[in-house]
Amino acid sequence: EQAALFVSDLHLQPEMPQTAQAFFGFLQDHAHRAEQLYLLGDIFEAWAGDDDVVDAFHARVVQALRAVAQGGTQLFWMAGNRDFLVGEGFAQAVGLTLLPDPFVTTIAGRLLVLTHGDAWCTDDEAYMQFRAQVRSPEWQAAFLALPLERRKQIVEELRAGSRAAQKNKSYDIMDVNDDAIAALFARSAAPVMIHGHTHRPARHAHEVAGVQRQRYVLSDWDLEGSSPRGDWLAITADGVIRRYGLDGKEIGNGG
Ligand code: OKV
Ligand code: MN
């Protein structure tokens, strides 16, 4: 009955089994009944290449997503900053469609701009530079030519580098930049944006080019620790956007 669901930032990894379990529950109980499911980036904590579906944990995620696709739900996948090397091999294995970032679409009569979010964190100059490098086709081709085990090792080193880099960054720098968001709204003409990445769930009002806009930010998922969290957004057939918690209960009007 629900037109489309949106999630991001699950950071799925074998070390977080309860989070993976909650995601499988969400797929079965909610995504399965939706017309469309949009996976908006960092669904995996790391991805070293599509040949890593041999990994037992990755294979279970593929299987769970595939079951939803086979049940008739359309699946759409956008890369995050961690799993941007997910490619056609993974897409084929699941039966999903890869989306570019940003992606503008109409759902239930509403024009939306979908994005992971990291591309608009322009105040973090070190990150933007790093991002440009690892997203370059030359860098990726060189990386993917390495043996899988070496690639996994490099990804682990980069994750450690990220943790070290984050320690010295201010809270404000690691959020999206307002001007970058305004420019994206202006060029897409959409009154609604949905993104993740920042792990700061909220609904923000923006006025851009004389038009009132709403920016919905998704939460990350973590069910391992003492503050379990996770959410998703739903656009119903009447075009209304609502936010739901892990218990499946509605949280306000999306805010
Ligand atoms: C974020 C930063 C790491 C700064 C890279 C293949 C590549 C995965 C990756 C995994 C880790 C990003 C991309 C991260 C920010 C860092 C280090 C420094 C300055 C490849 C697969 F490039 F080899 F092809 N990764 N992440 N840094 O943890 O998000 O901000 S990350
Ligand atoms: Mn992210």
Tab-separated table of C-alpha atoms and ligand atoms in Angstrom:
chain	number	residue	atom	x	y	z
A	1	GLU	CA	0.000	0.000	0.000
A	2	GLN	CA	3.017	2.275	0.474
A	3	ALA	CA	4.421	3.725	-2.730
A	4	ALA	CA	8.104	4.017	-1.830
A	5	LEU	CA	10.470	3.511	1.117
A	6	PHE	CA	13.887	5.139	1.652
A	7	VAL	CA	16.784	3.991	3.862
A	8	SER	CA	20.502	4.729	4.084
A	9	ASP	CA	23.587	4.300	6.260
A	10	LEU	CA	23.038	0.825	7.648
A	11	HIS	CA	26.798	0.268	7.478
A	12	LEU	CA	26.150	-3.490	7.300
A	13	GLN	CA	29.097	-5.593	8.482
A	14	PRO	CA	29.502	-9.013	10.130
A	15	GLU	CA	30.551	-7.287	13.374
A	16	MET	CA	27.025	-5.789	13.672
A	17	PRO	CA	24.730	-8.863	13.550
A	18	GLN	CA	21.768	-7.245	15.322
A	19	THR	CA	21.747	-4.379	12.838
A	20	ALA	CA	21.780	-6.824	9.923
A	21	GLN	CA	18.953	-8.764	11.609
A	22	ALA	CA	16.889	-5.584	11.987
A	23	PHE	CA	17.455	-4.796	8.310
A	24	PHE	CA	16.320	-8.292	7.276
A	25	GLY	CA	13.222	-7.767	9.434
A	26	PHE	CA	12.568	-4.409	7.770
A	27	LEU	CA	12.902	-6.003	4.325
A	28	GLN	CA	10.476	-8.792	5.163
A	29	ASP	CA	7.893	-6.779	7.079
A	30	HIS	CA	7.907	-3.446	5.240
A	31	ALA	CA	9.972	-3.302	2.034
A	32	HIS	CA	8.356	-6.500	0.807
A	33	ARG	CA	4.941	-4.782	0.715
A	34	ALA	CA	6.178	-1.529	-0.833
A	35	GLU	CA	6.119	-0.787	-4.555
A	36	GLN	CA	9.647	0.626	-4.446
A	37	LEU	CA	12.632	0.564	-2.105
A	38	TYR	CA	15.387	3.175	-2.423
A	39	LEU	CA	18.730	2.274	-0.816
A	40	LEU	CA	20.506	5.635	-0.560
A	41	GLY	CA	24.105	4.768	0.221
A	42	ASP	CA	26.422	3.253	2.828
A	43	ILE	CA	24.207	0.180	3.098
A	44	PHE	CA	27.538	-1.660	3.407
A	45	GLU	CA	30.292	-0.437	5.721
A	46	ALA	CA	32.819	-1.364	3.045
A	47	TRP	CA	32.881	-2.852	-0.436
A	48	ALA	CA	36.095	-3.942	-2.128
A	49	GLY	CA	34.535	-5.017	-5.443
A	50	ASP	CA	31.631	-7.123	-6.746
A	51	ASP	CA	33.761	-10.283	-6.620
A	52	ASP	CA	33.450	-9.986	-2.803
A	53	VAL	CA	29.902	-11.435	-2.949
A	54	VAL	CA	31.706	-14.717	-2.187
A	55	ASP	CA	31.879	-13.373	1.383
A	56	ALA	CA	29.198	-15.274	3.370
A	57	PHE	CA	27.848	-12.108	5.004
A	58	HIS	CA	27.591	-10.269	1.662
A	59	ALA	CA	25.886	-13.312	0.145
A	60	ARG	CA	23.214	-13.246	2.885
A	61	VAL	CA	22.489	-9.578	2.205
A	62	VAL	CA	22.254	-10.267	-1.543
A	63	GLN	CA	19.838	-13.123	-0.828
A	64	ALA	CA	17.634	-10.978	1.448
A	65	LEU	CA	17.485	-8.127	-1.103
A	66	ARG	CA	16.881	-10.573	-3.935
A	67	ALA	CA	13.883	-12.047	-2.106
A	68	VAL	CA	12.319	-8.563	-1.939
A	69	ALA	CA	12.993	-7.935	-5.641
A	70	GLN	CA	11.487	-11.303	-6.557
A	71	GLY	CA	8.416	-10.460	-4.480
A	72	GLY	CA	7.713	-7.619	-6.928
A	73	THR	CA	9.201	-4.597	-5.121
A	74	GLN	CA	11.385	-2.435	-7.380
A	75	LEU	CA	14.823	-1.869	-5.804
A	76	PHE	CA	17.008	1.182	-6.475
A	77	TRP	CA	20.569	1.566	-5.228
A	78	MET	CA	22.659	4.722	-4.844
A	79	ALA	CA	26.327	4.543	-3.884
A	80	GLY	CA	27.541	5.914	-0.559
A	81	ASN	CA	31.057	7.044	0.305
A	82	ARG	CA	31.878	3.551	1.600
A	83	ASP	CA	30.203	1.222	-0.875
A	84	PHE	CA	30.712	3.238	-4.058
A	85	LEU	CA	32.444	0.295	-5.723
A	86	VAL	CA	29.184	-1.647	-5.821
A	87	GLY	CA	28.623	-2.243	-9.529
A	88	GLU	CA	26.651	-4.116	-12.178
A	89	GLY	CA	27.724	-7.516	-10.800
A	90	PHE	CA	26.000	-6.788	-7.491
A	91	ALA	CA	23.037	-5.158	-9.244
A	92	GLN	CA	22.526	-8.275	-11.384
A	93	ALA	CA	22.894	-10.626	-8.417
A	94	VAL	CA	20.137	-8.779	-6.507
A	95	GLY	CA	17.965	-7.614	-9.393
A	96	LEU	CA	18.178	-3.913	-8.645
A	97	THR	CA	18.786	-0.695	-10.573
A	98	LEU	CA	21.853	1.475	-9.893
A	99	LEU	CA	21.109	5.207	-9.645
A	100	PRO	CA	23.425	8.169	-10.243
A	101	ASP	CA	23.958	10.684	-7.421
A	102	PRO	CA	22.061	13.039	-7.422
A	103	PHE	CA	18.925	11.514	-8.967
A	104	VAL	CA	15.709	13.424	-9.668
A	105	THR	CA	12.476	11.466	-9.927
A	106	THR	CA	8.705	11.701	-9.449
A	107	ILE	CA	7.041	9.456	-6.876
A	108	ALA	CA	3.320	9.623	-6.137
A	109	GLY	CA	3.166	12.890	-8.073
A	110	ARG	CA	5.990	14.514	-6.088
A	111	LEU	CA	9.206	15.739	-7.668
A	112	LEU	CA	12.148	14.643	-5.484
A	113	VAL	CA	15.904	14.912	-5.509
A	114	LEU	CA	17.647	11.901	-3.987
A	115	THR	CA	21.314	11.948	-2.960
A	116	HIS	CA	23.602	10.145	-0.536
A	117	GLY	CA	24.847	13.450	0.896
A	118	ASP	CA	28.631	13.336	1.051
A	119	ALA	CA	29.058	15.316	-2.197
A	120	TRP	CA	27.590	18.412	-0.455
A	121	CYS	CA	29.913	18.358	2.582
A	122	THR	CA	32.044	20.938	0.791
A	123	ASP	CA	33.423	22.544	3.997
A	124	ASP	CA	35.470	19.377	4.561
A	125	GLU	CA	38.158	20.154	2.022
A	126	ALA	CA	40.340	17.155	2.904
A	127	TYR	CA	37.375	14.838	2.358
A	128	MET	CA	36.378	16.467	-0.953
A	129	GLN	CA	39.907	16.046	-2.249
A	130	PHE	CA	40.040	12.428	-1.101
A	131	ARG	CA	36.604	11.813	-2.664
A	132	ALA	CA	37.655	13.229	-6.052
A	133	GLN	CA	40.682	10.945	-6.012
A	134	VAL	CA	38.945	7.662	-5.123
A	135	ARG	CA	36.036	8.386	-7.482
A	136	SER	CA	38.331	8.920	-10.474
A	137	PRO	CA	38.052	6.120	-13.077
A	138	GLU	CA	41.874	5.759	-13.176
A	139	TRP	CA	42.113	5.220	-9.413
A	140	GLN	CA	39.236	2.738	-9.430
A	141	ALA	CA	40.632	0.762	-12.375
A	142	ALA	CA	44.013	0.487	-10.644
A	143	PHE	CA	42.334	-0.532	-7.388
A	144	LEU	CA	40.083	-3.147	-8.988
A	145	ALA	CA	43.075	-4.690	-10.774
A	146	LEU	CA	44.537	-5.720	-7.397
A	147	PRO	CA	43.797	-9.138	-5.858
A	148	LEU	CA	40.661	-9.149	-3.629
A	149	GLU	CA	42.586	-9.801	-0.405
A	150	ARG	CA	44.878	-6.809	-1.058
A	151	ARG	CA	41.855	-4.615	-1.842
A	152	LYS	CA	40.171	-5.592	1.436
A	153	GLN	CA	43.366	-4.715	3.266
A	154	ILE	CA	43.498	-1.258	1.611
A	155	VAL	CA	39.831	-0.597	2.439
A	156	GLU	CA	40.573	-1.441	6.105
A	157	GLU	CA	43.499	1.003	6.069
A	158	LEU	CA	41.286	3.720	4.546
A	159	ARG	CA	38.614	3.133	7.212
A	160	ALA	CA	41.246	3.556	9.923
A	161	GLY	CA	42.446	6.713	8.127
A	162	SER	CA	38.878	8.024	8.096
A	163	ARG	CA	38.495	7.503	11.867
A	164	ALA	CA	41.786	9.326	12.461
A	165	ALA	CA	40.806	12.184	10.105
A	166	GLN	CA	37.362	12.594	11.730
A	167	LYS	CA	38.854	13.078	15.186
A	168	ASN	CA	40.352	16.398	14.128
A	169	LYS	CA	37.275	17.690	12.307
A	170	SER	CA	34.624	19.930	13.830
A	171	TYR	CA	30.954	18.885	13.979
A	172	ASP	CA	29.946	21.717	11.596
A	173	ILE	CA	32.518	20.821	8.939
A	174	MET	CA	31.133	17.283	8.693
A	175	ASP	CA	27.590	18.464	7.843
A	176	VAL	CA	26.289	19.389	4.403
A	177	ASN	CA	26.994	22.949	3.250
A	178	ASP	CA	23.875	25.159	2.966
A	179	ASP	CA	24.993	26.836	-0.270
A	180	ALA	CA	25.720	23.471	-1.898
A	181	ILE	CA	22.234	22.279	-0.882
A	182	ALA	CA	20.637	25.486	-2.196
A	183	ALA	CA	22.452	25.073	-5.528
A	184	LEU	CA	21.238	21.467	-5.804
A	185	PHE	CA	17.636	22.491	-5.030
A	186	ALA	CA	17.868	25.314	-7.589
A	187	ARG	CA	19.180	23.099	-10.372
A	188	SER	CA	16.822	20.173	-9.741
A	189	ALA	CA	13.721	22.366	-9.291
A	190	ALA	CA	12.430	19.756	-6.808
A	191	PRO	CA	10.703	20.968	-3.634
A	192	VAL	CA	11.786	17.864	-1.695
A	193	MET	CA	15.220	16.322	-1.064
A	194	ILE	CA	16.018	13.062	0.727
A	195	HIS	CA	19.549	12.154	1.828
A	196	GLY	CA	21.584	10.380	4.478
A	197	HIS	CA	25.305	10.338	5.228
A	198	THR	CA	25.445	12.837	8.114
A	199	HIS	CA	23.652	10.554	10.623
A	200	ARG	CA	21.626	13.587	11.743
A	201	PRO	CA	17.967	12.668	11.162
A	202	ALA	CA	15.846	15.779	10.717
A	203	ARG	CA	13.593	17.736	8.407
A	204	HIS	CA	14.980	21.109	7.323
A	205	ALA	CA	13.074	23.910	5.587
A	206	HIS	CA	14.912	25.835	2.848
A	207	GLU	CA	13.698	28.699	0.671
A	208	VAL	CA	15.487	28.592	-2.668
A	209	ALA	CA	14.585	30.719	-5.725
A	210	GLY	CA	11.414	31.854	-3.962
A	211	VAL	CA	10.196	28.274	-3.466
A	212	GLN	CA	9.700	26.570	-0.089
A	213	ARG	CA	11.605	23.253	0.043
A	214	GLN	CA	11.916	20.395	2.524
A	215	ARG	CA	15.117	18.407	3.102
A	216	TYR	CA	14.648	15.079	4.881
A	217	VAL	CA	17.757	13.527	6.437
A	218	LEU	CA	17.776	9.803	7.198
A	219	SER	CA	19.306	8.275	10.324
A	220	ASP	CA	22.055	5.664	10.397
A	221	TRP	CA	21.237	2.225	11.868
A	222	ASP	CA	22.940	0.754	14.928
A	223	LEU	CA	21.293	-1.921	17.053
A	224	GLU	CA	24.417	-3.165	18.780
A	225	GLY	CA	24.877	-0.582	21.521
A	226	SER	CA	22.873	1.018	24.299
A	227	SER	CA	21.183	3.587	22.038
A	228	PRO	CA	19.554	1.538	19.286
A	229	ARG	CA	18.555	3.653	16.294
A	230	GLY	CA	17.435	3.498	12.707
A	231	ASP	CA	14.620	4.872	10.593
A	232	TRP	CA	13.104	5.038	7.147
A	233	LEU	CA	10.981	7.455	5.166
A	234	ALA	CA	7.864	6.462	3.268
A	235	ILE	CA	5.980	8.266	0.504
A	236	THR	CA	2.437	6.991	0.415
A	237	ALA	CA	0.163	6.861	-2.625
A	238	ASP	CA	-1.258	10.284	-1.694
A	239	GLY	CA	2.252	11.813	-1.838
A	240	VAL	CA	2.566	12.289	1.934
A	241	ILE	CA	6.022	11.709	3.449
A	242	ARG	CA	6.233	10.016	6.833
A	243	ARG	CA	9.112	8.826	8.995
A	244	TYR	CA	9.094	5.451	10.752
A	245	GLY	CA	11.226	4.006	13.541
A	246	LEU	CA	12.622	0.508	13.809
A	247	ASP	CA	9.482	-0.645	15.603
A	248	GLY	CA	7.516	0.308	12.477
A	249	LYS	CA	5.744	3.126	14.340
A	250	GLU	CA	5.376	6.516	12.706
A	251	ILE	CA	7.623	9.295	14.054
A	252	GLY	CA	5.819	12.604	13.611
A	253	ASN	CA	5.343	13.955	10.092
A	254	GLY	CA	8.839	13.176	8.906
A	255	GLY	CA	10.575	15.797	11.070
B	1	OKV	C1	36.396	8.797	4.412
B	1	OKV	C2	38.603	9.740	4.502
B	1	OKV	C3	38.286	7.364	4.344
B	1	OKV	C4	39.491	12.086	4.625
B	1	OKV	C5	38.208	3.348	-1.257
B	1	OKV	C6	37.864	1.387	-2.561
B	1	OKV	C7	39.590	3.014	-3.320
B	1	OKV	C8	36.578	1.755	-0.553
B	1	OKV	C9	37.243	2.936	-0.341
B	1	OKV	C10	36.763	3.129	2.061
B	1	OKV	C11	36.877	4.090	3.182
B	1	OKV	C12	36.109	5.876	1.697
B	1	OKV	C13	36.408	5.015	0.530
B	1	OKV	C14	36.920	7.537	4.324
B	1	OKV	C15	37.234	9.902	4.484
B	1	OKV	C16	39.116	8.468	4.434
B	1	OKV	C17	40.610	8.545	4.483
B	1	OKV	C18	40.911	10.021	4.561
B	1	OKV	C19	40.651	12.927	4.332
B	1	OKV	C20	38.535	2.573	-2.347
B	1	OKV	C21	36.870	0.977	-1.648
B	1	OKV	F1	39.798	4.282	-3.243
B	1	OKV	F2	40.720	2.441	-3.021
B	1	OKV	F3	39.228	2.717	-4.560
B	1	OKV	N1	36.921	3.721	0.776
B	1	OKV	N2	36.112	5.255	2.989
B	1	OKV	N3	39.639	10.698	4.575
B	1	OKV	O1	35.960	5.433	5.438
B	1	OKV	O2	34.487	6.753	4.027
B	1	OKV	O3	38.431	12.600	4.851
B	1	OKV	S1	35.777	6.204	4.271
B	2	MN	MN	27.950	8.117	4.063
